[in-house]
Amino acid sequence: MVENTVFDRILRGEIPADILYEDEHCMAFRDIQPQAPVHILIIPRQRLDSLQNATDEHTESLGHMLVAARKVADLQGIGATGFRCVINAGAGGGQEVPYLHVHLLGGRPLTWPPG
Ligand code: AMP
């Protein structure tokens, strides 16, 4: 079965994205509706719909994405000032696209708690 979320399609190069970083495990591109001056999404090449379904098999891929987020934060000049990584999981967690992704946010002061 062909998986057809918008992020599957970006990974396959079927729709455009502003790609900032790629390696063997993940890809990072700008969010189309940024919520902060820097708002980048990091997705794994190993397909996973939601953190709700993560298993031991995803350990390397998930860990790799956080290190990639740090690299992208440095590339974007927010590594030293600070940034936030968010994974929305499931409808109750605010997830809209059913392909796991890390939101990397920064470039302005971020408040807590989030909405
Ligand atoms: P979530 O609510 O955690 O599932 O977040 C989905 C994110 O994907 C939202 O921040 C959207 O703005 C973003 N998004 C949806 N379509 C695209 C797209 N084609 N390119 C980049 N970001 C997108």
mmCIF file of N, CA and C and ligand atoms in Angstrom:
data_model
loop_
_atom_site.group_PDB
_atom_site.id
_atom_site.type_symbol
_atom_site.label_atom_id
_atom_site.label_comp_id
_atom_site.label_asym_id
_atom_site.label_seq_id
_atom_site.Cartn_x
_atom_site.Cartn_y
_atom_site.Cartn_z
ATOM 1 N N MET A 1 0.844 -1.194 0.000
ATOM 2 C CA MET A 1 0.000 0.000 0.000
ATOM 3 C C MET A 1 0.885 1.252 0.000
ATOM 4 N N VAL A 2 0.543 2.219 -0.849
ATOM 5 C CA VAL A 2 1.292 3.476 -0.874
ATOM 6 C C VAL A 2 0.747 4.375 0.230
ATOM 7 N N GLU A 3 1.646 4.861 1.070
ATOM 8 C CA GLU A 3 1.252 5.745 2.156
ATOM 9 C C GLU A 3 1.229 7.166 1.622
ATOM 10 N N ASN A 4 0.180 7.883 1.914
ATOM 11 C CA ASN A 4 -0.007 9.136 1.186
ATOM 12 C C ASN A 4 -0.251 10.366 2.035
ATOM 13 N N THR A 5 0.298 10.423 3.237
ATOM 14 C CA THR A 5 0.198 11.692 3.956
ATOM 15 C C THR A 5 1.081 12.708 3.232
ATOM 16 N N VAL A 6 0.862 13.967 3.588
ATOM 17 C CA VAL A 6 1.646 15.027 2.952
ATOM 18 C C VAL A 6 3.146 14.808 3.208
ATOM 19 N N PHE A 7 3.499 14.230 4.349
ATOM 20 C CA PHE A 7 4.933 14.035 4.633
ATOM 21 C C PHE A 7 5.491 12.827 3.879
ATOM 22 N N ASP A 8 4.679 11.786 3.658
ATOM 23 C CA ASP A 8 5.115 10.705 2.753
ATOM 24 C C ASP A 8 5.441 11.292 1.388
ATOM 25 N N ARG A 9 4.599 12.201 0.939
ATOM 26 C CA ARG A 9 4.757 12.753 -0.410
ATOM 27 C C ARG A 9 5.972 13.684 -0.488
ATOM 28 N N ILE A 10 6.228 14.426 0.579
ATOM 29 C CA ILE A 10 7.440 15.262 0.599
ATOM 30 C C ILE A 10 8.683 14.366 0.567
ATOM 31 N N LEU A 11 8.672 13.288 1.364
ATOM 32 C CA LEU A 11 9.828 12.365 1.382
ATOM 33 C C LEU A 11 10.083 11.775 -0.001
ATOM 34 N N ARG A 12 9.022 11.481 -0.728
ATOM 35 C CA ARG A 12 9.185 10.882 -2.065
ATOM 36 C C ARG A 12 9.473 11.931 -3.134
ATOM 37 N N GLY A 13 9.468 13.209 -2.743
ATOM 38 C CA GLY A 13 9.756 14.272 -3.707
ATOM 39 C C GLY A 13 8.591 14.598 -4.609
ATOM 40 N N GLU A 14 7.392 14.181 -4.205
ATOM 41 C CA GLU A 14 6.212 14.399 -5.061
ATOM 42 C C GLU A 14 5.624 15.790 -4.888
ATOM 43 N N ILE A 15 5.831 16.399 -3.729
ATOM 44 C CA ILE A 15 5.407 17.785 -3.540
ATOM 45 C C ILE A 15 6.574 18.558 -2.952
ATOM 46 N N PRO A 16 6.645 19.851 -3.255
ATOM 47 C CA PRO A 16 7.817 20.621 -2.840
ATOM 48 C C PRO A 16 7.816 20.933 -1.354
ATOM 49 N N ALA A 17 9.014 21.131 -0.842
ATOM 50 C CA ALA A 17 9.188 21.572 0.542
ATOM 51 C C ALA A 17 10.507 22.335 0.590
ATOM 52 N N ASP A 18 10.602 23.213 1.570
ATOM 53 C CA ASP A 18 11.838 23.976 1.762
ATOM 54 C C ASP A 18 12.750 23.148 2.669
ATOM 55 N N ILE A 19 13.491 22.241 2.032
ATOM 56 C CA ILE A 19 14.295 21.264 2.776
ATOM 57 C C ILE A 19 15.604 21.913 3.232
ATOM 58 N N LEU A 20 15.882 21.798 4.530
ATOM 59 C CA LEU A 20 17.059 22.440 5.125
ATOM 60 C C LEU A 20 18.143 21.446 5.497
ATOM 61 N N TYR A 21 17.758 20.190 5.679
ATOM 62 C CA TYR A 21 18.708 19.190 6.173
ATOM 63 C C TYR A 21 18.176 17.815 5.784
ATOM 64 N N GLU A 22 19.093 16.930 5.402
ATOM 65 C CA GLU A 22 18.725 15.539 5.101
ATOM 66 C C GLU A 22 19.883 14.650 5.480
ATOM 67 N N ASP A 23 19.587 13.478 5.979
ATOM 68 C CA ASP A 23 20.627 12.455 6.132
ATOM 69 C C ASP A 23 19.970 11.091 5.949
ATOM 70 N N GLU A 24 20.693 10.034 6.308
ATOM 71 C CA GLU A 24 20.184 8.695 6.011
ATOM 72 C C GLU A 24 18.952 8.328 6.829
ATOM 73 N N HIS A 25 18.718 9.024 7.926
ATOM 74 C CA HIS A 25 17.595 8.670 8.807
ATOM 75 C C HIS A 25 16.438 9.657 8.801
ATOM 76 N N CYS A 26 16.680 10.899 8.382
ATOM 77 C CA CYS A 26 15.616 11.894 8.523
ATOM 78 C C CYS A 26 15.753 13.031 7.520
ATOM 79 N N MET A 27 14.717 13.851 7.499
ATOM 80 C CA MET A 27 14.677 15.037 6.628
ATOM 81 C C MET A 27 14.066 16.176 7.430
ATOM 82 N N ALA A 28 14.548 17.412 7.217
ATOM 83 C CA ALA A 28 14.009 18.577 7.911
ATOM 84 C C ALA A 28 13.622 19.637 6.892
ATOM 85 N N PHE A 29 12.440 20.212 7.059
ATOM 86 C CA PHE A 29 11.955 21.251 6.143
ATOM 87 C C PHE A 29 11.105 22.245 6.915
ATOM 88 N N ARG A 30 10.930 23.441 6.326
ATOM 89 C CA ARG A 30 10.173 24.491 7.018
ATOM 90 C C ARG A 30 8.688 24.150 7.077
ATOM 91 N N ASP A 31 8.094 24.451 8.239
ATOM 92 C CA ASP A 31 6.645 24.307 8.374
ATOM 93 C C ASP A 31 5.961 25.358 7.496
ATOM 94 N N ILE A 32 4.904 24.947 6.830
ATOM 95 C CA ILE A 32 4.229 25.833 5.881
ATOM 96 C C ILE A 32 3.425 26.929 6.595
ATOM 97 N N GLN A 33 3.110 26.706 7.871
ATOM 98 C CA GLN A 33 2.383 27.710 8.672
ATOM 99 C C GLN A 33 3.155 27.956 9.963
ATOM 100 N N PRO A 34 4.268 28.714 9.854
ATOM 101 C CA PRO A 34 5.174 28.821 11.006
ATOM 102 C C PRO A 34 4.527 29.504 12.214
ATOM 103 N N GLN A 35 4.792 28.942 13.378
ATOM 104 C CA GLN A 35 4.282 29.474 14.642
ATOM 105 C C GLN A 35 5.357 30.243 15.403
ATOM 106 N N ALA A 36 6.519 30.365 14.807
ATOM 107 C CA ALA A 36 7.650 31.092 15.407
ATOM 108 C C ALA A 36 8.586 31.461 14.258
ATOM 109 N N PRO A 37 9.511 32.407 14.475
ATOM 110 C CA PRO A 37 10.432 32.783 13.382
ATOM 111 C C PRO A 37 11.175 31.578 12.800
ATOM 112 N N VAL A 38 11.536 30.639 13.644
ATOM 113 C CA VAL A 38 12.075 29.357 13.158
ATOM 114 C C VAL A 38 11.060 28.277 13.512
ATOM 115 N N HIS A 39 10.515 27.622 12.514
ATOM 116 C CA HIS A 39 9.581 26.497 12.734
ATOM 117 C C HIS A 39 9.856 25.468 11.655
ATOM 118 N N ILE A 40 10.516 24.420 12.063
ATOM 119 C CA ILE A 40 11.004 23.393 11.138
ATOM 120 C C ILE A 40 10.464 22.044 11.598
ATOM 121 N N LEU A 41 10.137 21.207 10.641
ATOM 122 C CA LEU A 41 9.653 19.866 10.942
ATOM 123 C C LEU A 41 10.737 18.855 10.587
ATOM 124 N N ILE A 42 10.925 17.890 11.455
ATOM 125 C CA ILE A 42 11.892 16.814 11.207
ATOM 126 C C ILE A 42 11.109 15.514 11.148
ATOM 127 N N ILE A 43 11.271 14.776 10.073
ATOM 128 C CA ILE A 43 10.536 13.513 9.910
ATOM 129 C C ILE A 43 11.528 12.367 9.693
ATOM 130 N N PRO A 44 11.172 11.181 10.196
ATOM 131 C CA PRO A 44 12.047 10.021 10.006
ATOM 132 C C PRO A 44 11.815 9.362 8.651
ATOM 133 N N ARG A 45 12.847 8.790 8.073
ATOM 134 C CA ARG A 45 12.650 7.999 6.845
ATOM 135 C C ARG A 45 11.964 6.678 7.181
ATOM 136 N N GLN A 46 12.219 6.152 8.381
ATOM 137 C CA GLN A 46 11.535 4.932 8.829
ATOM 138 C C GLN A 46 10.101 5.327 9.187
ATOM 139 N N ARG A 47 9.161 4.809 8.416
ATOM 140 C CA ARG A 47 7.791 5.303 8.570
ATOM 141 C C ARG A 47 7.190 4.936 9.930
ATOM 142 N N LEU A 48 6.541 5.929 10.556
ATOM 143 C CA LEU A 48 5.834 5.733 11.828
ATOM 144 C C LEU A 48 4.735 6.780 11.857
ATOM 145 N N ASP A 49 3.504 6.342 12.105
ATOM 146 C CA ASP A 49 2.401 7.310 12.039
ATOM 147 C C ASP A 49 2.363 8.227 13.243
ATOM 148 N N SER A 50 2.679 7.689 14.415
ATOM 149 C CA SER A 50 2.542 8.490 15.633
ATOM 150 C C SER A 50 3.451 7.932 16.709
ATOM 151 N N LEU A 51 3.889 8.805 17.588
ATOM 152 C CA LEU A 51 4.665 8.341 18.746
ATOM 153 C C LEU A 51 3.841 7.352 19.570
ATOM 154 N N GLN A 52 2.536 7.389 19.416
ATOM 155 C CA GLN A 52 1.668 6.434 20.114
ATOM 156 C C GLN A 52 2.015 4.997 19.749
ATOM 157 N N ASN A 53 2.594 4.791 18.570
ATOM 158 C CA ASN A 53 2.882 3.432 18.104
ATOM 159 C C ASN A 53 4.378 3.128 18.046
ATOM 160 N N ALA A 54 5.176 3.933 18.725
ATOM 161 C CA ALA A 54 6.626 3.693 18.755
ATOM 162 C C ALA A 54 6.934 2.412 19.527
ATOM 163 N N THR A 55 7.902 1.654 19.010
ATOM 164 C CA THR A 55 8.357 0.428 19.667
ATOM 165 C C THR A 55 9.889 0.474 19.747
ATOM 166 N N ASP A 56 10.460 -0.580 20.314
ATOM 167 C CA ASP A 56 11.921 -0.647 20.407
ATOM 168 C C ASP A 56 12.579 -0.511 19.029
ATOM 169 N N GLU A 57 11.884 -0.927 17.977
ATOM 170 C CA GLU A 57 12.435 -0.842 16.613
ATOM 171 C C GLU A 57 12.689 0.599 16.167
ATOM 172 N N HIS A 58 12.051 1.542 16.827
ATOM 173 C CA HIS A 58 12.171 2.943 16.418
ATOM 174 C C HIS A 58 13.196 3.720 17.244
ATOM 175 N N THR A 59 13.861 3.040 18.165
ATOM 176 C CA THR A 59 14.753 3.744 19.089
ATOM 177 C C THR A 59 15.827 4.543 18.359
ATOM 178 N N GLU A 60 16.497 3.918 17.390
ATOM 179 C CA GLU A 60 17.592 4.607 16.703
ATOM 180 C C GLU A 60 17.061 5.803 15.906
ATOM 181 N N SER A 61 15.973 5.572 15.202
ATOM 182 C CA SER A 61 15.406 6.622 14.359
ATOM 183 C C SER A 61 14.950 7.821 15.194
ATOM 184 N N LEU A 62 14.278 7.552 16.307
ATOM 185 C CA LEU A 62 13.770 8.644 17.151
ATOM 186 C C LEU A 62 14.913 9.398 17.822
ATOM 187 N N GLY A 63 15.895 8.679 18.309
ATOM 188 C CA GLY A 63 17.041 9.342 18.927
ATOM 189 C C GLY A 63 17.794 10.184 17.917
ATOM 190 N N HIS A 64 17.934 9.649 16.720
ATOM 191 C CA HIS A 64 18.644 10.355 15.656
ATOM 192 C C HIS A 64 17.968 11.687 15.342
ATOM 193 N N MET A 65 16.637 11.696 15.353
ATOM 194 C CA MET A 65 15.918 12.937 15.013
ATOM 195 C C MET A 65 16.201 14.048 16.014
ATOM 196 N N LEU A 66 16.372 13.715 17.272
ATOM 197 C CA LEU A 66 16.662 14.760 18.260
ATOM 198 C C LEU A 66 18.062 15.333 18.054
ATOM 199 N N VAL A 67 19.013 14.490 17.704
ATOM 200 C CA VAL A 67 20.355 15.016 17.419
ATOM 201 C C VAL A 67 20.308 15.872 16.144
ATOM 202 N N ALA A 68 19.523 15.425 15.159
ATOM 203 C CA ALA A 68 19.358 16.229 13.932
ATOM 204 C C ALA A 68 18.716 17.568 14.264
ATOM 205 N N ALA A 69 17.757 17.576 15.182
ATOM 206 C CA ALA A 69 17.103 18.835 15.570
ATOM 207 C C ALA A 69 18.134 19.798 16.141
ATOM 208 N N ARG A 70 19.014 19.294 16.946
ATOM 209 C CA ARG A 70 20.083 20.154 17.504
ATOM 210 C C ARG A 70 20.963 20.704 16.384
ATOM 211 N N LYS A 71 21.297 19.871 15.412
ATOM 212 C CA LYS A 71 22.128 20.337 14.290
ATOM 213 C C LYS A 71 21.397 21.420 13.498
ATOM 214 N N VAL A 72 20.118 21.196 13.237
ATOM 215 C CA VAL A 72 19.347 22.184 12.471
ATOM 216 C C VAL A 72 19.212 23.473 13.283
ATOM 217 N N ALA A 73 19.006 23.360 14.592
ATOM 218 C CA ALA A 73 18.939 24.557 15.444
ATOM 219 C C ALA A 73 20.240 25.353 15.322
ATOM 220 N N ASP A 74 21.363 24.680 15.343
ATOM 221 C CA ASP A 74 22.650 25.375 15.185
ATOM 222 C C ASP A 74 22.734 26.046 13.812
ATOM 223 N N LEU A 75 22.317 25.311 12.766
ATOM 224 C CA LEU A 75 22.353 25.874 11.408
ATOM 225 C C LEU A 75 21.471 27.112 11.296
ATOM 226 N N GLN A 76 20.393 27.128 12.065
ATOM 227 C CA GLN A 76 19.448 28.259 12.026
ATOM 228 C C GLN A 76 19.832 29.371 12.997
ATOM 229 N N GLY A 77 20.903 29.184 13.742
ATOM 230 C CA GLY A 77 21.393 30.222 14.637
ATOM 231 C C GLY A 77 20.644 30.344 15.954
ATOM 232 N N ILE A 78 19.901 29.297 16.334
ATOM 233 C CA ILE A 78 19.160 29.343 17.595
ATOM 234 C C ILE A 78 19.670 28.305 18.598
ATOM 235 N N GLY A 79 20.774 27.667 18.243
ATOM 236 C CA GLY A 79 21.300 26.623 19.121
ATOM 237 C C GLY A 79 21.708 27.158 20.481
ATOM 238 N N ALA A 80 22.355 28.318 20.488
ATOM 239 C CA ALA A 80 22.868 28.857 21.750
ATOM 240 C C ALA A 80 21.778 29.538 22.566
ATOM 241 N N THR A 81 20.874 30.262 21.889
ATOM 242 C CA THR A 81 19.830 30.979 22.639
ATOM 243 C C THR A 81 18.782 30.021 23.194
ATOM 244 N N GLY A 82 18.499 28.956 22.471
ATOM 245 C CA GLY A 82 17.545 27.963 22.954
ATOM 246 C C GLY A 82 16.395 27.769 21.989
ATOM 247 N N PHE A 83 15.763 26.642 22.124
ATOM 248 C CA PHE A 83 14.706 26.244 21.176
ATOM 249 C C PHE A 83 13.837 25.202 21.856
ATOM 250 N N ARG A 84 12.772 24.811 21.170
ATOM 251 C CA ARG A 84 11.861 23.798 21.717
ATOM 252 C C ARG A 84 11.592 22.732 20.675
ATOM 253 N N CYS A 85 11.567 21.487 21.098
ATOM 254 C CA CYS A 85 11.170 20.373 20.235
ATOM 255 C C CYS A 85 9.860 19.802 20.767
ATOM 256 N N VAL A 86 8.900 19.637 19.867
ATOM 257 C CA VAL A 86 7.567 19.165 20.253
ATOM 258 C C VAL A 86 7.170 18.013 19.345
ATOM 259 N N ILE A 87 6.604 16.966 19.931
ATOM 260 C CA ILE A 87 5.980 15.900 19.142
ATOM 261 C C ILE A 87 4.523 15.804 19.591
ATOM 262 N N ASN A 88 3.605 16.173 18.729
ATOM 263 C CA ASN A 88 2.186 15.987 19.017
ATOM 264 C C ASN A 88 1.842 14.536 18.684
ATOM 265 N N ALA A 89 1.162 13.863 19.598
ATOM 266 C CA ALA A 89 0.849 12.445 19.396
ATOM 267 C C ALA A 89 -0.651 12.205 19.550
ATOM 268 N N GLY A 90 -1.284 11.883 18.431
ATOM 269 C CA GLY A 90 -2.707 11.574 18.464
ATOM 270 C C GLY A 90 -3.577 12.823 18.513
ATOM 271 N N ALA A 91 -4.861 12.611 18.283
ATOM 272 C CA ALA A 91 -5.799 13.736 18.219
ATOM 273 C C ALA A 91 -5.780 14.542 19.512
ATOM 274 N N GLY A 92 -5.736 13.860 20.634
ATOM 275 C CA GLY A 92 -5.728 14.554 21.916
ATOM 276 C C GLY A 92 -4.458 15.351 22.151
ATOM 277 N N GLY A 93 -3.396 14.990 21.435
ATOM 278 C CA GLY A 93 -2.130 15.709 21.544
ATOM 279 C C GLY A 93 -1.968 16.784 20.486
ATOM 280 N N GLY A 94 -3.002 16.953 19.652
ATOM 281 C CA GLY A 94 -2.959 18.003 18.632
ATOM 282 C C GLY A 94 -2.304 17.582 17.335
ATOM 283 N N GLN A 95 -2.116 16.265 17.124
ATOM 284 C CA GLN A 95 -1.490 15.808 15.871
ATOM 285 C C GLN A 95 -2.503 15.834 14.733
ATOM 286 N N GLU A 96 -2.125 16.512 13.639
ATOM 287 C CA GLU A 96 -3.009 16.578 12.468
ATOM 288 C C GLU A 96 -2.518 15.701 11.330
ATOM 289 N N VAL A 97 -1.211 15.641 11.141
ATOM 290 C CA VAL A 97 -0.657 14.826 10.058
ATOM 291 C C VAL A 97 -0.191 13.491 10.654
ATOM 292 N N PRO A 98 -0.778 12.360 10.198
ATOM 293 C CA PRO A 98 -0.455 11.065 10.797
ATOM 294 C C PRO A 98 0.840 10.462 10.254
ATOM 295 N N TYR A 99 1.909 11.246 10.359
ATOM 296 C CA TYR A 99 3.271 10.775 10.062
ATOM 297 C C TYR A 99 4.134 11.470 11.101
ATOM 298 N N LEU A 100 4.779 10.700 11.947
ATOM 299 C CA LEU A 100 5.488 11.286 13.084
ATOM 300 C C LEU A 100 6.431 12.408 12.655
ATOM 301 N N HIS A 101 6.413 13.492 13.403
ATOM 302 C CA HIS A 101 7.296 14.617 13.107
ATOM 303 C C HIS A 101 7.636 15.352 14.391
ATOM 304 N N VAL A 102 8.842 15.895 14.422
ATOM 305 C CA VAL A 102 9.288 16.753 15.517
ATOM 306 C C VAL A 102 9.177 18.195 15.037
ATOM 307 N N HIS A 103 8.487 19.015 15.804
ATOM 308 C CA HIS A 103 8.477 20.459 15.538
ATOM 309 C C HIS A 103 9.691 21.059 16.242
ATOM 310 N N LEU A 104 10.516 21.797 15.506
ATOM 311 C CA LEU A 104 11.625 22.566 16.078
ATOM 312 C C LEU A 104 11.222 24.037 16.007
ATOM 313 N N LEU A 105 11.089 24.652 17.166
ATOM 314 C CA LEU A 105 10.581 26.033 17.253
ATOM 315 C C LEU A 105 11.596 26.909 17.966
ATOM 316 N N GLY A 106 11.735 28.148 17.477
ATOM 317 C CA GLY A 106 12.629 29.079 18.164
ATOM 318 C C GLY A 106 12.663 30.416 17.453
ATOM 319 N N GLY A 107 13.551 31.284 17.929
ATOM 320 C CA GLY A 107 13.671 32.607 17.325
ATOM 321 C C GLY A 107 12.841 33.657 18.019
ATOM 322 N N ARG A 108 12.097 33.245 19.048
ATOM 323 C CA ARG A 108 11.379 34.187 19.911
ATOM 324 C C ARG A 108 11.273 33.517 21.282
ATOM 325 N N PRO A 109 10.993 34.311 22.339
ATOM 326 C CA PRO A 109 10.820 33.679 23.645
ATOM 327 C C PRO A 109 9.592 32.765 23.611
ATOM 328 N N LEU A 110 9.741 31.543 24.089
ATOM 329 C CA LEU A 110 8.647 30.573 24.090
ATOM 330 C C LEU A 110 8.133 30.429 25.524
ATOM 331 N N THR A 111 6.841 30.548 25.665
ATOM 332 C CA THR A 111 6.252 30.496 27.002
ATOM 333 C C THR A 111 5.835 29.065 27.361
ATOM 334 N N TRP A 112 5.553 28.880 28.623
ATOM 335 C CA TRP A 112 5.105 27.571 29.127
ATOM 336 C C TRP A 112 4.010 27.796 30.136
ATOM 337 N N PRO A 113 2.930 27.039 30.205
ATOM 338 C CA PRO A 113 2.662 25.859 29.382
ATOM 339 C C PRO A 113 2.180 26.225 27.975
ATOM 340 N N PRO A 114 2.372 25.302 27.019
ATOM 341 C CA PRO A 114 1.844 25.502 25.666
ATOM 342 C C PRO A 114 0.323 25.368 25.716
ATOM 343 N N GLY A 115 -0.330 25.756 24.640
ATOM 344 C CA GLY A 115 -1.788 25.690 24.583
ATOM 345 C C GLY A 115 -2.308 24.277 24.523
HETATM 346 P P1 AMP B 1 0.732 18.431 13.755
HETATM 347 O O1 AMP B 1 -0.470 19.228 14.176
HETATM 348 O O2 AMP B 1 1.696 18.182 14.887
HETATM 349 O O3 AMP B 1 0.344 17.166 13.017
HETATM 350 O O4 AMP B 1 1.533 19.365 12.772
HETATM 351 C C1 AMP B 1 1.408 19.305 11.385
HETATM 352 C C2 AMP B 1 2.208 20.465 10.834
HETATM 353 O O5 AMP B 1 2.426 20.233 9.464
HETATM 354 C C3 AMP B 1 1.516 21.833 10.973
HETATM 355 O O6 AMP B 1 2.349 22.710 11.711
HETATM 356 C C4 AMP B 1 1.361 22.270 9.513
HETATM 357 O O7 AMP B 1 1.524 23.652 9.347
HETATM 358 C C5 AMP B 1 2.454 21.478 8.822
HETATM 359 N N1 AMP B 1 2.258 21.216 7.406
HETATM 360 C C6 AMP B 1 1.145 20.732 6.798
HETATM 361 N N2 AMP B 1 1.356 20.605 5.474
HETATM 362 C C7 AMP B 1 2.633 21.013 5.241
HETATM 363 C C8 AMP B 1 3.440 21.111 4.069
HETATM 364 N N3 AMP B 1 3.000 20.768 2.852
HETATM 365 N N4 AMP B 1 4.711 21.577 4.202
HETATM 366 C C9 AMP B 1 5.187 21.928 5.418
HETATM 367 N N5 AMP B 1 4.475 21.853 6.555
HETATM 368 C C10 AMP B 1 3.203 21.398 6.464
#
